[in-house]
Short mmCIF file of C-alpha atoms and ligand atoms in Angstrom, two decimals:
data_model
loop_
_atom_site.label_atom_id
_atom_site.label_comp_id
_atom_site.label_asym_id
_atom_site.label_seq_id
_atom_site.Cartn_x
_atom_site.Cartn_y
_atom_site.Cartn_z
CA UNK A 1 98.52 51.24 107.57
CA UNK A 2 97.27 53.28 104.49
CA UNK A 3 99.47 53.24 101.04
CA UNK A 4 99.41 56.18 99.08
CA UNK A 5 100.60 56.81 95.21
CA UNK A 6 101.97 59.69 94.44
CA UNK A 7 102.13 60.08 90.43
CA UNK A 8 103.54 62.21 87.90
CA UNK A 9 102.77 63.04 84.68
CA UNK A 10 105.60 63.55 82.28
CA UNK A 11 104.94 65.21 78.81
CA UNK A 12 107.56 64.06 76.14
CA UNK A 13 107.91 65.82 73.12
CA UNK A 14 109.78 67.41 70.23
CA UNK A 15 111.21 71.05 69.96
CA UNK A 16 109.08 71.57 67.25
CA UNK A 17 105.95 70.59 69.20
CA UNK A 18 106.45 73.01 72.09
CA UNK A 19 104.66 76.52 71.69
CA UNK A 20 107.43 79.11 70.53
CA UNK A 21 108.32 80.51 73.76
CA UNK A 22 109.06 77.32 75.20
CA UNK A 23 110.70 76.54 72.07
CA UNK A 24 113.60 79.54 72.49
CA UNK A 25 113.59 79.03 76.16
CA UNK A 26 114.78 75.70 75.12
CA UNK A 27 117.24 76.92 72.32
CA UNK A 28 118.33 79.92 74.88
CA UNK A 29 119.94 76.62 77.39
CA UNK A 30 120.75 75.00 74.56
CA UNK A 31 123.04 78.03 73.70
CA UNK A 32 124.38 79.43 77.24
CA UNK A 33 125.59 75.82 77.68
CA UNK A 34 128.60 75.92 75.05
CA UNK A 35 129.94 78.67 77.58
CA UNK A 36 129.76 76.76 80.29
CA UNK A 37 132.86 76.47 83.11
CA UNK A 38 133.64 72.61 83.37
CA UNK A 39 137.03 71.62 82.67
CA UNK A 40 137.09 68.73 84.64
CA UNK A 41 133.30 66.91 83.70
CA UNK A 42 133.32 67.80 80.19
CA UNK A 43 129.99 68.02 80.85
CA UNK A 44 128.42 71.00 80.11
CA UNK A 45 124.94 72.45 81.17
CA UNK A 46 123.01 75.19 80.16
CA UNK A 47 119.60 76.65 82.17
CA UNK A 48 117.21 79.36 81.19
CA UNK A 49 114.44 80.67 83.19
CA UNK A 50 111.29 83.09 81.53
CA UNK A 51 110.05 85.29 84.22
CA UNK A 52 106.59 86.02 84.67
CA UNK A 53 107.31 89.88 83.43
CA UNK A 54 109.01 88.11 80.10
CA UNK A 55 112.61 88.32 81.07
CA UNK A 56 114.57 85.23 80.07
CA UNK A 57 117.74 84.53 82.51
CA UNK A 58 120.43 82.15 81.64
CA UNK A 59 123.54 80.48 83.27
CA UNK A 60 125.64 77.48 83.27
CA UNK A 61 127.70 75.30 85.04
CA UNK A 62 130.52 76.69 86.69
CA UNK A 63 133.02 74.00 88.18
CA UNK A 64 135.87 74.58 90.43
CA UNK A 65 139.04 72.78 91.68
CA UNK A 66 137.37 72.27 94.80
CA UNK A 67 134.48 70.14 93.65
CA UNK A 68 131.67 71.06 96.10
CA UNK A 69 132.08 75.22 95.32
CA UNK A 70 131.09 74.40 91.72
CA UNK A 71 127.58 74.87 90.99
CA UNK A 72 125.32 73.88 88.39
CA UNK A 73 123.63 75.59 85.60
CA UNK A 74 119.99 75.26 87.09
CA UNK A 75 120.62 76.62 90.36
CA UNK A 76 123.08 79.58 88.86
CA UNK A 77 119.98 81.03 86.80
CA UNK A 78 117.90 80.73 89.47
CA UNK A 79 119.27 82.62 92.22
CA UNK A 80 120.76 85.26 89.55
CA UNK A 81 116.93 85.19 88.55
CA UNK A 82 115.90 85.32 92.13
CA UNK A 83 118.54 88.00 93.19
CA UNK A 84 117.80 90.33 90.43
CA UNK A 85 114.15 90.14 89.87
CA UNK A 86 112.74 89.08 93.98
CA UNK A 87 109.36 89.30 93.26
CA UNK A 88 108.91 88.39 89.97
CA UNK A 89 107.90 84.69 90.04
CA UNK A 90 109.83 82.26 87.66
CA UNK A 91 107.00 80.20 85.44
CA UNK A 92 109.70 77.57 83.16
CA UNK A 93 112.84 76.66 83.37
CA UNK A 94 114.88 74.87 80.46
CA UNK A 95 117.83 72.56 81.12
CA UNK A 96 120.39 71.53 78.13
CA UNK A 97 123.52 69.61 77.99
CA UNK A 98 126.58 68.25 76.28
CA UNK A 99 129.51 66.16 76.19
CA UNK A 100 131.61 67.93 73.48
CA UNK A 101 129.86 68.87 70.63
CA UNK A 102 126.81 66.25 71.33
CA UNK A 103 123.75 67.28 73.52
CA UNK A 104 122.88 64.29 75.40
CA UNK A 105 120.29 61.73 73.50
CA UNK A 106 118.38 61.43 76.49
CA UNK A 107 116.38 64.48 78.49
CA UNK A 108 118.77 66.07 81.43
CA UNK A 109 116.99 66.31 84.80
CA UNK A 110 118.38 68.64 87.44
CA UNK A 111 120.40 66.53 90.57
CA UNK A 112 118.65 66.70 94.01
CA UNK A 113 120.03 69.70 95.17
CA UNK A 114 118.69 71.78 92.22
CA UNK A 115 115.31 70.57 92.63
CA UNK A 116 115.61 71.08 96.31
CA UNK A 117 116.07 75.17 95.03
CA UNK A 118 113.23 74.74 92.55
CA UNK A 119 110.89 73.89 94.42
CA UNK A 120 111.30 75.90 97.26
CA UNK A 121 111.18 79.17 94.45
CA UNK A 122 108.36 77.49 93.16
CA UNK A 123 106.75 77.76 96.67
CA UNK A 124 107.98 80.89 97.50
CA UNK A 125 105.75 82.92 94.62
CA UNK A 126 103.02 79.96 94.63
CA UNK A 127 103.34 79.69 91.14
CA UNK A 128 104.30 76.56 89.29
CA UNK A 129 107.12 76.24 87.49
CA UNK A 130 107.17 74.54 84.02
CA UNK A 131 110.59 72.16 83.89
CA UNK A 132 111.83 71.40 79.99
CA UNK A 133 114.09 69.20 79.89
CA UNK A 134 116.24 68.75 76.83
CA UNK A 135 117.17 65.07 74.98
CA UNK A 136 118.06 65.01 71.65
CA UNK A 137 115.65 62.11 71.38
CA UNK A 138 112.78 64.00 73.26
CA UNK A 139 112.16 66.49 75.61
CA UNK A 140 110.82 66.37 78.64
CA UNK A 141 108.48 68.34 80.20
CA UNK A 142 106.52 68.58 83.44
CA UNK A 143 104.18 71.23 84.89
CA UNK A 144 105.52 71.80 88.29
CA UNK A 145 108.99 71.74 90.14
CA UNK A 146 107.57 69.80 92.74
CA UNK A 147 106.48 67.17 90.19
CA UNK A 148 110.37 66.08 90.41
CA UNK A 149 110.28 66.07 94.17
CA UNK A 150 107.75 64.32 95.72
CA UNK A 151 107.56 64.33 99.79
CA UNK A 152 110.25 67.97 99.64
CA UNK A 153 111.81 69.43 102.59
CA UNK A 154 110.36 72.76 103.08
CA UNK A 155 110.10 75.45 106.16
CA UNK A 156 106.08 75.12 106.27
CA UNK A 157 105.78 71.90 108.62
CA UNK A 158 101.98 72.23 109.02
CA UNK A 159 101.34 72.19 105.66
CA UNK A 160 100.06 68.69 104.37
CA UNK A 161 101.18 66.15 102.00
CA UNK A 162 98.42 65.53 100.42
ZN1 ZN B 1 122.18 70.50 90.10
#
């Protein structure tokens, strides 16, 4: 039997402390979140994605009726990022939300299925991708997608763990 630990390391921080692009990424979700689609959460998210060529995409939640064909602000920006610019890797992503007029105190982290789609864009242009996560208490920030996904599904099944 062998036991492994699999860490990450979580930067917390201030908007104010992050360098200036990573400030307005921040600012950018912060902003596409008020026009966010979700009448029946309340609870509404805001993603923005810098590009390696400097383009900044945005989205937001967009709920439905029928729950499951709503989808959320992280994955949105992605594939619009993904289907517009296909080989242009994505290096950050930001992540914002709010209950009416209050962002939340604590830093929002994507659900499972969004960091399912991070990582695997992540892998896809072998780039890492910088998550900021927004709290108005802190943010939180971590260097890779696949820092929030340890042990991922993924098509390569030879590669290794560790
Ligand atoms: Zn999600």
């Amino acid at each position: 039997m062998v036991e492994r630990q699999i860490s990450t390391k979580i930067v917390f921080c201030t908007l104010q402390e992050l360098p200036e692009a990573e400030k307005m990424l921040v600012e950018k979700a912060m902003e596409i979140s008020r026009k966010a689609y979700a009448p029946y959460s309340r609870f509404k998210v805001g993603a923005a994605c810098l590009l390696a060529n400097g383009q900044v995409v945005a989205a937001n939640n967009q709920e439905n009726a029928a729950y499951p064909s709503g989808t959320c602000a992280e994955r949105c920006a992605l594939f619009f990022a993904n289907a517009n610019y296909p080989s242009v890797p994505v290096e950050a992503i930001a992540i914002a939300a709010h209950h009416g007029d209050a962002f939340t105190l604590d830093p929002i982290t994507p659900c499972g299925n969004c960091r399912q789609v991070l990582v695997e864009t992540e892998r896809r242009f072998g780039v890492p991708m910088k998550v900021l996560m927004y709290g108005e208490r802190d943010i939180a920030v971590v260097d890779a997608a696949a820092d929030l996904l340890p042990l991922s599904f993924g098509s390569e099944t030879s590669e290794p763990l560790f």
